[in-house]
PDB file of C-alpha atoms in Angstrom:
ATOM      1  CA  MET A   1       0.000   0.000   0.000  1.00 39.00           C
ATOM      2  CA  LYS A   2       2.858   2.352   0.814  1.00 43.00           C
ATOM      3  CA  GLY A   3       4.324   1.897  -2.673  1.00 44.00           C
ATOM      4  CA  GLU A   4       0.920   2.638  -4.259  1.00 47.00           C
ATOM      5  CA  ILE A   5       0.544   5.876  -2.290  1.00 46.00           C
ATOM      6  CA  ASN A   6       4.032   7.012  -3.265  1.00 67.00           C
ATOM      7  CA  LEU A   7       3.364   6.121  -6.880  1.00 84.00           C
ATOM      8  CA  PHE A   8       0.299   8.361  -6.782  1.00 87.00           C
ATOM      9  CA  GLY A   9       2.363  11.243  -5.404  1.00 89.00           C
ATOM     10  CA  MET A  10       5.099  10.666  -7.995  1.00 91.00           C
ATOM     11  CA  SER A  11       2.472  10.733 -10.743  1.00 93.00           C
ATOM     12  CA  ILE A  12       1.114  14.078  -9.516  1.00 94.00           C
ATOM     13  CA  GLN A  13       4.639  15.517  -9.423  1.00 96.00           C
ATOM     14  CA  LEU A  14       5.238  14.264 -12.962  1.00 96.00           C
ATOM     15  CA  LEU A  15       2.000  15.764 -14.279  1.00 97.00           C
ATOM     16  CA  ILE A  16       2.576  19.153 -12.647  1.00 97.00           C
ATOM     17  CA  SER A  17       6.183  19.326 -13.859  1.00 97.00           C
ATOM     18  CA  LEU A  18       5.159  18.560 -17.441  1.00 97.00           C
ATOM     19  CA  PHE A  19       1.785  20.220 -17.886  1.00 97.00           C
ATOM     20  CA  VAL A  20       2.329  23.541 -16.099  1.00 98.00           C
ATOM     21  CA  PRO A  21       5.155  24.572 -18.509  1.00 98.00           C
ATOM     22  CA  LEU A  22       3.057  23.273 -21.421  1.00 98.00           C
ATOM     23  CA  ALA A  23       0.007  25.244 -20.248  1.00 98.00           C
ATOM     24  CA  LEU A  24       2.118  28.409 -19.961  1.00 98.00           C
ATOM     25  CA  ILE A  25       3.468  27.877 -23.476  1.00 98.00           C
ATOM     26  CA  ILE A  26      -0.084  27.571 -24.816  1.00 98.00           C
ATOM     27  CA  TYR A  27      -1.123  30.649 -22.815  1.00 98.00           C
ATOM     28  CA  GLY A  28       1.859  32.619 -24.143  1.00 98.00           C
ATOM     29  CA  ARG A  29       1.014  31.729 -27.730  1.00 98.00           C
ATOM     30  CA  LYS A  30      -2.620  32.674 -27.208  1.00 98.00           C
ATOM     31  CA  LYS A  31      -1.668  36.038 -25.703  1.00 97.00           C
ATOM     32  CA  GLY A  32       0.924  36.659 -28.414  1.00 97.00           C
ATOM     33  CA  TRP A  33       3.990  37.197 -26.233  1.00 97.00           C
ATOM     34  CA  LEU A  34       5.698  33.829 -26.639  1.00 98.00           C
ATOM     35  CA  SER A  35       9.003  34.008 -28.538  1.00 98.00           C
ATOM     36  CA  TRP A  36      10.298  30.586 -29.523  1.00 98.00           C
ATOM     37  CA  LYS A  37      13.806  31.950 -29.981  1.00 98.00           C
ATOM     38  CA  ALA A  38      13.934  33.469 -26.495  1.00 98.00           C
ATOM     39  CA  PHE A  39      12.306  30.334 -25.080  1.00 98.00           C
ATOM     40  CA  GLY A  40      14.926  28.124 -26.743  1.00 98.00           C
ATOM     41  CA  VAL A  41      17.822  30.286 -25.580  1.00 98.00           C
ATOM     42  CA  GLY A  42      16.482  30.230 -22.013  1.00 98.00           C
ATOM     43  CA  LEU A  43      16.291  26.460 -22.191  1.00 98.00           C
ATOM     44  CA  LEU A  44      19.802  26.172 -23.643  1.00 98.00           C
ATOM     45  CA  ILE A  45      21.302  28.567 -21.099  1.00 98.00           C
ATOM     46  CA  PHE A  46      19.873  26.574 -18.182  1.00 98.00           C
ATOM     47  CA  ILE A  47      21.295  23.309 -19.504  1.00 97.00           C
ATOM     48  CA  LEU A  48      24.685  24.801 -20.329  1.00 98.00           C
ATOM     49  CA  PHE A  49      25.302  26.986 -17.286  1.00 98.00           C
ATOM     50  CA  SER A  50      23.394  25.074 -14.589  1.00 97.00           C
ATOM     51  CA  GLN A  51      23.632  21.464 -15.681  1.00 96.00           C
ATOM     52  CA  VAL A  52      27.102  21.520 -17.271  1.00 97.00           C
ATOM     53  CA  PHE A  53      29.315  24.350 -15.995  1.00 97.00           C
ATOM     54  CA  GLU A  54      27.887  24.486 -12.456  1.00 97.00           C
ATOM     55  CA  LYS A  55      27.870  20.684 -12.130  1.00 96.00           C
ATOM     56  CA  ILE A  56      31.554  20.543 -13.132  1.00 96.00           C
ATOM     57  CA  LEU A  57      32.388  22.967 -10.316  1.00 96.00           C
ATOM     58  CA  HIS A  58      30.227  20.974  -7.880  1.00 95.00           C
ATOM     59  CA  PHE A  59      32.142  17.831  -8.787  1.00 94.00           C
ATOM     60  CA  LEU A  60      35.412  19.585  -7.976  1.00 95.00           C
ATOM     61  CA  VAL A  61      34.252  21.325  -4.796  1.00 95.00           C
ATOM     62  CA  ILE A  62      31.479  19.304  -3.104  1.00 93.00           C
ATOM     63  CA  ASP A  63      32.169  16.185  -1.043  1.00 89.00           C
ATOM     64  CA  PRO A  64      30.605  12.953  -2.409  1.00 81.00           C
ATOM     65  CA  SER A  65      28.204  12.970   0.564  1.00 74.00           C
ATOM     66  CA  GLY A  66      26.540  15.992  -1.035  1.00 78.00           C
ATOM     67  CA  THR A  67      26.179  17.894   2.250  1.00 80.00           C
ATOM     68  CA  SER A  68      29.634  19.450   2.724  1.00 88.00           C
ATOM     69  CA  LEU A  69      32.570  20.898   0.817  1.00 93.00           C
ATOM     70  CA  LYS A  70      35.787  19.007   0.262  1.00 92.00           C
ATOM     71  CA  GLY A  71      38.273  19.918   2.982  1.00 88.00           C
ATOM     72  CA  THR A  72      35.743  21.352   5.441  1.00 92.00           C
ATOM     73  CA  ASN A  73      32.615  20.240   7.284  1.00 89.00           C
ATOM     74  CA  ASN A  74      31.498  23.803   7.942  1.00 93.00           C
ATOM     75  CA  VAL A  75      27.758  23.929   7.252  1.00 92.00           C
ATOM     76  CA  TRP A  76      27.702  27.661   6.528  1.00 94.00           C
ATOM     77  CA  ALA A  77      30.506  27.363   3.992  1.00 95.00           C
ATOM     78  CA  PHE A  78      28.455  24.728   2.155  1.00 94.00           C
ATOM     79  CA  VAL A  79      25.297  26.853   2.262  1.00 95.00           C
ATOM     80  CA  ALA A  80      27.133  29.973   1.063  1.00 95.00           C
ATOM     81  CA  TYR A  81      28.846  28.094  -1.752  1.00 96.00           C
ATOM     82  CA  GLY A  82      25.644  26.403  -2.941  1.00 94.00           C
ATOM     83  CA  ALA A  83      23.621  29.620  -2.944  1.00 95.00           C
ATOM     84  CA  LEU A  84      26.287  31.754  -4.637  1.00 96.00           C
ATOM     85  CA  ALA A  85      27.169  29.109  -7.230  1.00 96.00           C
ATOM     86  CA  ALA A  86      23.554  28.825  -8.355  1.00 96.00           C
ATOM     87  CA  GLY A  87      23.109  32.599  -8.425  1.00 97.00           C
ATOM     88  CA  ILE A  88      26.319  33.331 -10.313  1.00 98.00           C
ATOM     89  CA  PHE A  89      26.041  30.597 -12.937  1.00 98.00           C
ATOM     90  CA  GLU A  90      22.364  31.038 -13.737  1.00 98.00           C
ATOM     91  CA  GLU A  91      22.277  34.853 -13.725  1.00 98.00           C
ATOM     92  CA  ILE A  92      25.500  35.214 -15.700  1.00 98.00           C
ATOM     93  CA  GLY A  93      23.966  32.673 -18.071  1.00 98.00           C
ATOM     94  CA  ARG A  94      20.899  34.887 -18.465  1.00 98.00           C
ATOM     95  CA  TYR A  95      23.148  37.874 -19.101  1.00 98.00           C
ATOM     96  CA  VAL A  96      25.075  35.992 -21.797  1.00 98.00           C
ATOM     97  CA  GLY A  97      21.818  34.882 -23.392  1.00 98.00           C
ATOM     98  CA  PHE A  98      20.295  38.361 -23.583  1.00 98.00           C
ATOM     99  CA  ARG A  99      23.530  40.228 -24.267  1.00 97.00           C
ATOM    100  CA  PHE A 100      24.961  38.077 -27.042  1.00 98.00           C
ATOM    101  CA  MET A 101      22.322  35.625 -28.283  1.00 98.00           C
ATOM    102  CA  LEU A 102      19.169  37.748 -28.214  1.00 98.00           C
ATOM    103  CA  LYS A 103      20.356  41.112 -29.490  1.00 95.00           C
ATOM    104  CA  ASN A 104      17.127  41.583 -31.436  1.00 95.00           C
ATOM    105  CA  ASN A 105      14.856  39.901 -28.898  1.00 96.00           C
ATOM    106  CA  ARG A 106      14.652  42.111 -25.834  1.00 96.00           C
ATOM    107  CA  THR A 107      10.961  42.860 -25.413  1.00 97.00           C
ATOM    108  CA  TYR A 108       8.857  42.101 -22.363  1.00 98.00           C
ATOM    109  CA  GLY A 109       7.556  38.988 -24.108  1.00 98.00           C
ATOM    110  CA  ASP A 110      11.116  37.845 -24.773  1.00 98.00           C
ATOM    111  CA  GLY A 111      11.874  38.132 -21.064  1.00 98.00           C
ATOM    112  CA  LEU A 112       8.789  36.079 -20.224  1.00 98.00           C
ATOM    113  CA  SER A 113       9.686  33.497 -22.858  1.00 98.00           C
ATOM    114  CA  PHE A 114      13.309  33.220 -21.719  1.00 98.00           C
ATOM    115  CA  GLY A 115      12.235  32.707 -18.117  1.00 98.00           C
ATOM    116  CA  LEU A 116       9.647  30.136 -19.179  1.00 98.00           C
ATOM    117  CA  GLY A 117      12.253  28.219 -21.170  1.00 98.00           C
ATOM    118  CA  HIS A 118      14.692  28.389 -18.257  1.00 98.00           C
ATOM    119  CA  GLY A 119      12.174  27.407 -15.580  1.00 98.00           C
ATOM    120  CA  GLY A 120      10.283  24.993 -17.819  1.00 98.00           C
ATOM    121  CA  ILE A 121      13.262  22.816 -18.655  1.00 98.00           C
ATOM    122  CA  GLU A 122      14.258  22.857 -14.983  1.00 97.00           C
ATOM    123  CA  ALA A 123      10.776  21.579 -14.116  1.00 97.00           C
ATOM    124  CA  VAL A 124      11.183  18.757 -16.624  1.00 97.00           C
ATOM    125  CA  LEU A 125      14.732  17.814 -15.600  1.00 96.00           C
ATOM    126  CA  ILE A 126      14.271  18.130 -11.842  1.00 94.00           C
ATOM    127  CA  GLY A 127      10.572  17.513 -11.334  1.00 95.00           C
ATOM    128  CA  ALA A 128       9.503  15.178 -14.144  1.00 96.00           C
ATOM    129  CA  PHE A 129      12.701  13.151 -14.562  1.00 94.00           C
ATOM    130  CA  SER A 130      13.015  12.760 -10.796  1.00 91.00           C
ATOM    131  CA  ALA A 131       9.466  11.436 -10.604  1.00 92.00           C
ATOM    132  CA  VAL A 132      10.081   8.990 -13.453  1.00 93.00           C
ATOM    133  CA  ASN A 133      13.319   7.779 -11.830  1.00 88.00           C
ATOM    134  CA  MET A 134      11.557   7.168  -8.527  1.00 87.00           C
ATOM    135  CA  MET A 135       8.756   5.314 -10.318  1.00 88.00           C
ATOM    136  CA  VAL A 136      11.329   3.014 -11.903  1.00 86.00           C
ATOM    137  CA  ILE A 137      13.054   2.460  -8.558  1.00 83.00           C
ATOM    138  CA  SER A 138       9.689   1.768  -6.883  1.00 82.00           C
ATOM    139  CA  HIS A 139       9.038  -0.877  -9.521  1.00 78.00           C
ATOM    140  CA  LEU A 140      12.437  -2.431  -8.809  1.00 79.00           C
ATOM    141  CA  VAL A 141      11.606  -2.522  -5.093  1.00 75.00           C
ATOM    142  CA  GLN A 142       8.271  -4.207  -5.739  1.00 75.00           C
ATOM    143  CA  THR A 143       9.878  -6.817  -8.009  1.00 77.00           C
ATOM    144  CA  GLY A 144      12.734  -7.410  -5.552  1.00 72.00           C
ATOM    145  CA  ASP A 145      15.453  -6.177  -7.917  1.00 70.00           C
ATOM    146  CA  PHE A 146      16.364  -2.994  -6.028  1.00 69.00           C
ATOM    147  CA  GLU A 147      18.914  -4.633  -3.724  1.00 71.00           C
ATOM    148  CA  GLN A 148      20.956  -5.759  -6.708  1.00 70.00           C
ATOM    149  CA  VAL A 149      20.990  -2.209  -8.090  1.00 67.00           C
ATOM    150  CA  ALA A 150      21.691  -0.653  -4.668  1.00 67.00           C
ATOM    151  CA  SER A 151      24.733  -2.887  -4.164  1.00 68.00           C
ATOM    152  CA  SER A 152      26.461  -1.176  -7.077  1.00 66.00           C
ATOM    153  CA  LEU A 153      25.838   2.333  -5.694  1.00 65.00           C
ATOM    154  CA  PRO A 154      27.763   4.296  -3.036  1.00 63.00           C
ATOM    155  CA  ALA A 155      26.251   3.730   0.403  1.00 63.00           C
ATOM    156  CA  THR A 156      25.233   7.384   0.803  1.00 62.00           C
ATOM    157  CA  GLN A 157      23.410   7.383  -2.533  1.00 64.00           C
ATOM    158  CA  ALA A 158      21.609   4.117  -1.786  1.00 64.00           C
ATOM    159  CA  ASP A 159      20.529   5.474   1.609  1.00 67.00           C
ATOM    160  CA  MET A 160      19.263   8.684  -0.004  1.00 67.00           C
ATOM    161  CA  ILE A 161      17.188   6.708  -2.526  1.00 71.00           C
ATOM    162  CA  GLN A 162      15.755   4.540   0.231  1.00 69.00           C
ATOM    163  CA  SER A 163      14.861   7.655   2.213  1.00 70.00           C
ATOM    164  CA  MET A 164      13.058   9.132  -0.807  1.00 71.00           C
ATOM    165  CA  LEU A 165      11.134   5.906  -1.306  1.00 72.00           C
ATOM    166  CA  ASN A 166       9.898   6.143   2.278  1.00 73.00           C
ATOM    167  CA  GLN A 167       8.488   9.637   1.763  1.00 80.00           C
ATOM    168  CA  SER A 168       4.733  10.064   1.922  1.00 82.00           C
ATOM    169  CA  ASP A 169       2.846  10.957  -1.233  1.00 85.00           C
ATOM    170  CA  TRP A 170       2.324  14.608  -0.306  1.00 89.00           C
ATOM    171  CA  MET A 171       6.088  15.181  -0.357  1.00 91.00           C
ATOM    172  CA  TYR A 172       6.116  14.366  -4.057  1.00 92.00           C
ATOM    173  CA  VAL A 173       3.089  16.562  -4.679  1.00 93.00           C
ATOM    174  CA  LEU A 174       4.891  19.349  -2.845  1.00 94.00           C
ATOM    175  CA  GLY A 175       7.877  18.798  -5.120  1.00 94.00           C
ATOM    176  CA  GLY A 176       5.660  19.397  -8.143  1.00 96.00           C
ATOM    177  CA  ILE A 177       4.154  22.552  -6.645  1.00 97.00           C
ATOM    178  CA  GLU A 178       7.666  23.810  -5.915  1.00 97.00           C
ATOM    179  CA  ARG A 179       8.366  23.688  -9.669  1.00 97.00           C
ATOM    180  CA  ILE A 180       5.551  26.223 -10.158  1.00 97.00           C
ATOM    181  CA  PHE A 181       7.175  28.522  -7.602  1.00 98.00           C
ATOM    182  CA  ALA A 182      10.520  28.108  -9.382  1.00 98.00           C
ATOM    183  CA  ILE A 183       9.090  29.046 -12.793  1.00 98.00           C
ATOM    184  CA  ALA A 184       7.661  32.296 -11.381  1.00 98.00           C
ATOM    185  CA  ILE A 185      11.024  33.123  -9.807  1.00 98.00           C
ATOM    186  CA  HIS A 186      12.938  32.321 -13.017  1.00 98.00           C
ATOM    187  CA  VAL A 187      10.658  34.554 -15.087  1.00 98.00           C
ATOM    188  CA  ALA A 188      11.052  37.441 -12.621  1.00 98.00           C
ATOM    189  CA  LEU A 189      14.851  37.140 -12.545  1.00 98.00           C
ATOM    190  CA  SER A 190      14.966  36.894 -16.339  1.00 98.00           C
ATOM    191  CA  LEU A 191      13.058  40.171 -16.638  1.00 98.00           C
ATOM    192  CA  LEU A 192      15.378  41.811 -14.099  1.00 98.00           C
ATOM    193  CA  VAL A 193      18.488  40.775 -16.043  1.00 98.00           C
ATOM    194  CA  LEU A 194      16.911  41.756 -19.371  1.00 98.00           C
ATOM    195  CA  TYR A 195      16.029  45.168 -17.962  1.00 98.00           C
ATOM    196  CA  GLY A 196      19.681  45.665 -17.036  1.00 98.00           C
ATOM    197  CA  VAL A 197      20.857  44.563 -20.485  1.00 98.00           C
ATOM    198  CA  ARG A 198      18.388  46.873 -22.247  1.00 96.00           C
ATOM    199  CA  ASN A 199      19.591  49.825 -20.177  1.00 96.00           C
ATOM    200  CA  GLY A 200      23.283  48.934 -20.249  1.00 96.00           C
ATOM    201  CA  GLN A 201      23.411  48.600 -16.453  1.00 97.00           C
ATOM    202  CA  PHE A 202      25.208  45.486 -15.236  1.00 98.00           C
ATOM    203  CA  ARG A 203      24.253  46.262 -11.651  1.00 98.00           C
ATOM    204  CA  TYR A 204      20.867  44.657 -12.303  1.00 98.00           C
ATOM    205  CA  VAL A 205      22.664  41.398 -13.067  1.00 98.00           C
ATOM    206  CA  VAL A 206      24.431  41.725  -9.712  1.00 98.00           C
ATOM    207  CA  TYR A 207      21.044  42.321  -8.061  1.00 98.00           C
ATOM    208  CA  ALA A 208      19.737  39.152  -9.720  1.00 98.00           C
ATOM    209  CA  ILE A 209      22.746  37.147  -8.498  1.00 98.00           C
ATOM    210  CA  LEU A 210      22.262  38.328  -4.919  1.00 98.00           C
ATOM    211  CA  ILE A 211      18.490  37.745  -4.962  1.00 98.00           C
ATOM    212  CA  HIS A 212      18.959  34.272  -6.465  1.00 98.00           C
ATOM    213  CA  ALA A 213      21.591  33.424  -3.842  1.00 97.00           C
ATOM    214  CA  LEU A 214      19.374  34.596  -0.982  1.00 97.00           C
ATOM    215  CA  ILE A 215      16.472  32.503  -2.277  1.00 97.00           C
ATOM    216  CA  ASP A 216      18.675  29.410  -2.536  1.00 96.00           C
ATOM    217  CA  VAL A 217      19.864  29.805   1.055  1.00 96.00           C
ATOM    218  CA  VAL A 218      16.488  28.474   2.249  1.00 95.00           C
ATOM    219  CA  PRO A 219      16.561  25.055   0.489  1.00 93.00           C
ATOM    220  CA  ALA A 220      20.292  24.798   1.234  1.00 93.00           C
ATOM    221  CA  LEU A 221      19.578  25.156   4.957  1.00 94.00           C
ATOM    222  CA  TYR A 222      16.978  22.396   4.649  1.00 93.00           C
ATOM    223  CA  GLN A 223      19.479  20.192   2.822  1.00 87.00           C
ATOM    224  CA  VAL A 224      21.971  20.419   5.684  1.00 88.00           C
ATOM    225  CA  LYS A 225      19.120  20.057   8.219  1.00 89.00           C
ATOM    226  CA  VAL A 226      19.512  23.492   9.810  1.00 92.00           C
ATOM    227  CA  ILE A 227      15.844  23.881   8.865  1.00 93.00           C
ATOM    228  CA  SER A 228      14.026  20.607   9.476  1.00 91.00           C
ATOM    229  CA  ASN A 229      10.432  21.577   8.654  1.00 93.00           C
ATOM    230  CA  ILE A 230       9.706  21.344   4.929  1.00 93.00           C
ATOM    231  CA  TRP A 231       6.576  23.478   5.356  1.00 94.00           C
ATOM    232  CA  VAL A 232       8.719  26.394   6.513  1.00 96.00           C
ATOM    233  CA  VAL A 233      10.799  26.100   3.341  1.00 96.00           C
ATOM    234  CA  GLU A 234       7.817  25.804   1.002  1.00 96.00           C
ATOM    235  CA  SER A 235       5.939  28.632   2.716  1.00 97.00           C
ATOM    236  CA  ILE A 236       8.904  30.952   2.203  1.00 97.00           C
ATOM    237  CA  LEU A 237       9.229  29.878  -1.432  1.00 97.00           C
ATOM    238  CA  ALA A 238       5.492  30.415  -1.945  1.00 98.00           C
ATOM    239  CA  LEU A 239       5.770  33.989  -0.637  1.00 98.00           C
ATOM    240  CA  ILE A 240       8.761  34.617  -2.914  1.00 98.00           C
ATOM    241  CA  ALA A 241       6.794  33.214  -5.866  1.00 98.00           C
ATOM    242  CA  ILE A 242       3.882  35.568  -5.106  1.00 98.00           C
ATOM    243  CA  ALA A 243       6.295  38.508  -4.886  1.00 98.00           C
ATOM    244  CA  SER A 244       7.817  37.354  -8.202  1.00 98.00           C
ATOM    245  CA  PHE A 245       4.385  37.333  -9.845  1.00 98.00           C
ATOM    246  CA  VAL A 246       3.702  40.882  -8.646  1.00 98.00           C
ATOM    247  CA  PHE A 247       7.135  41.948  -9.939  1.00 98.00           C
ATOM    248  CA  ILE A 248       6.434  40.324 -13.329  1.00 98.00           C
ATOM    249  CA  ARG A 249       3.200  42.278 -13.685  1.00 97.00           C
ATOM    250  CA  ARG A 250       4.794  45.573 -12.696  1.00 96.00           C
ATOM    251  CA  MET A 251       7.772  45.121 -15.013  1.00 97.00           C
ATOM    252  CA  SER A 252       5.375  45.264 -17.955  1.00 95.00           C
ATOM    253  CA  GLU A 253       5.167  49.032 -17.453  1.00 93.00           C
ATOM    254  CA  LYS A 254       8.964  49.374 -17.499  1.00 92.00           C
ATOM    255  CA  PHE A 255       9.175  47.701 -20.906  1.00 91.00           C
ATOM    256  CA  HIS A 256       6.142  49.322 -22.484  1.00 78.00           C
TER     257      HIS A 256
END
């Protein structure tokens, strides 16, 4: 029964992570602001700067346990590194995208599209793929094949997978909802960086880096168990997402 409940939660996470970006794409096309070029560049920038460049640095700097830096067990050093790395790589990536790849695509709609591409592919890679992976692992557990797979993995990774399998269904649903929050935040930060590029003011990129880093401090603190209540984390992210939505609406005036 436990496996069935988790499978339900995983399915909800998968559906949210896939269909919310798709619904926003359809909405953008209907409203006439969706730019496929800006959307594609946002998608490409996320993969390149977050999933390639940032991951290379993580491999060099983060301990295999995933909760500390190599050479030090200082929790705050890990939190600071994780938050700043995400902020620097992703916001510099946005700057590169708008500054050099979208010279003729710098309207308000382009900013929305870039952020949707950036946040949408993150939802697919982190939310949808994660749900699919856990579904596969759940199937292996039910068929009795998981132990054979786990024996070939590092102990810390096997323990982490087992811990995720033991999560209740609402944790997976919450993971899907978090992807919605993330998309709103990515769109807002994309507009902030684009505004700086349009006006030739790099300081807005610096603002975006600092804001992104501050936001990422919250999940980083949960990762190292300084914050133990997931509802505290998600409540903060929900408030940030609401503030991002308000910012997105108000930035329309700045562009028009």
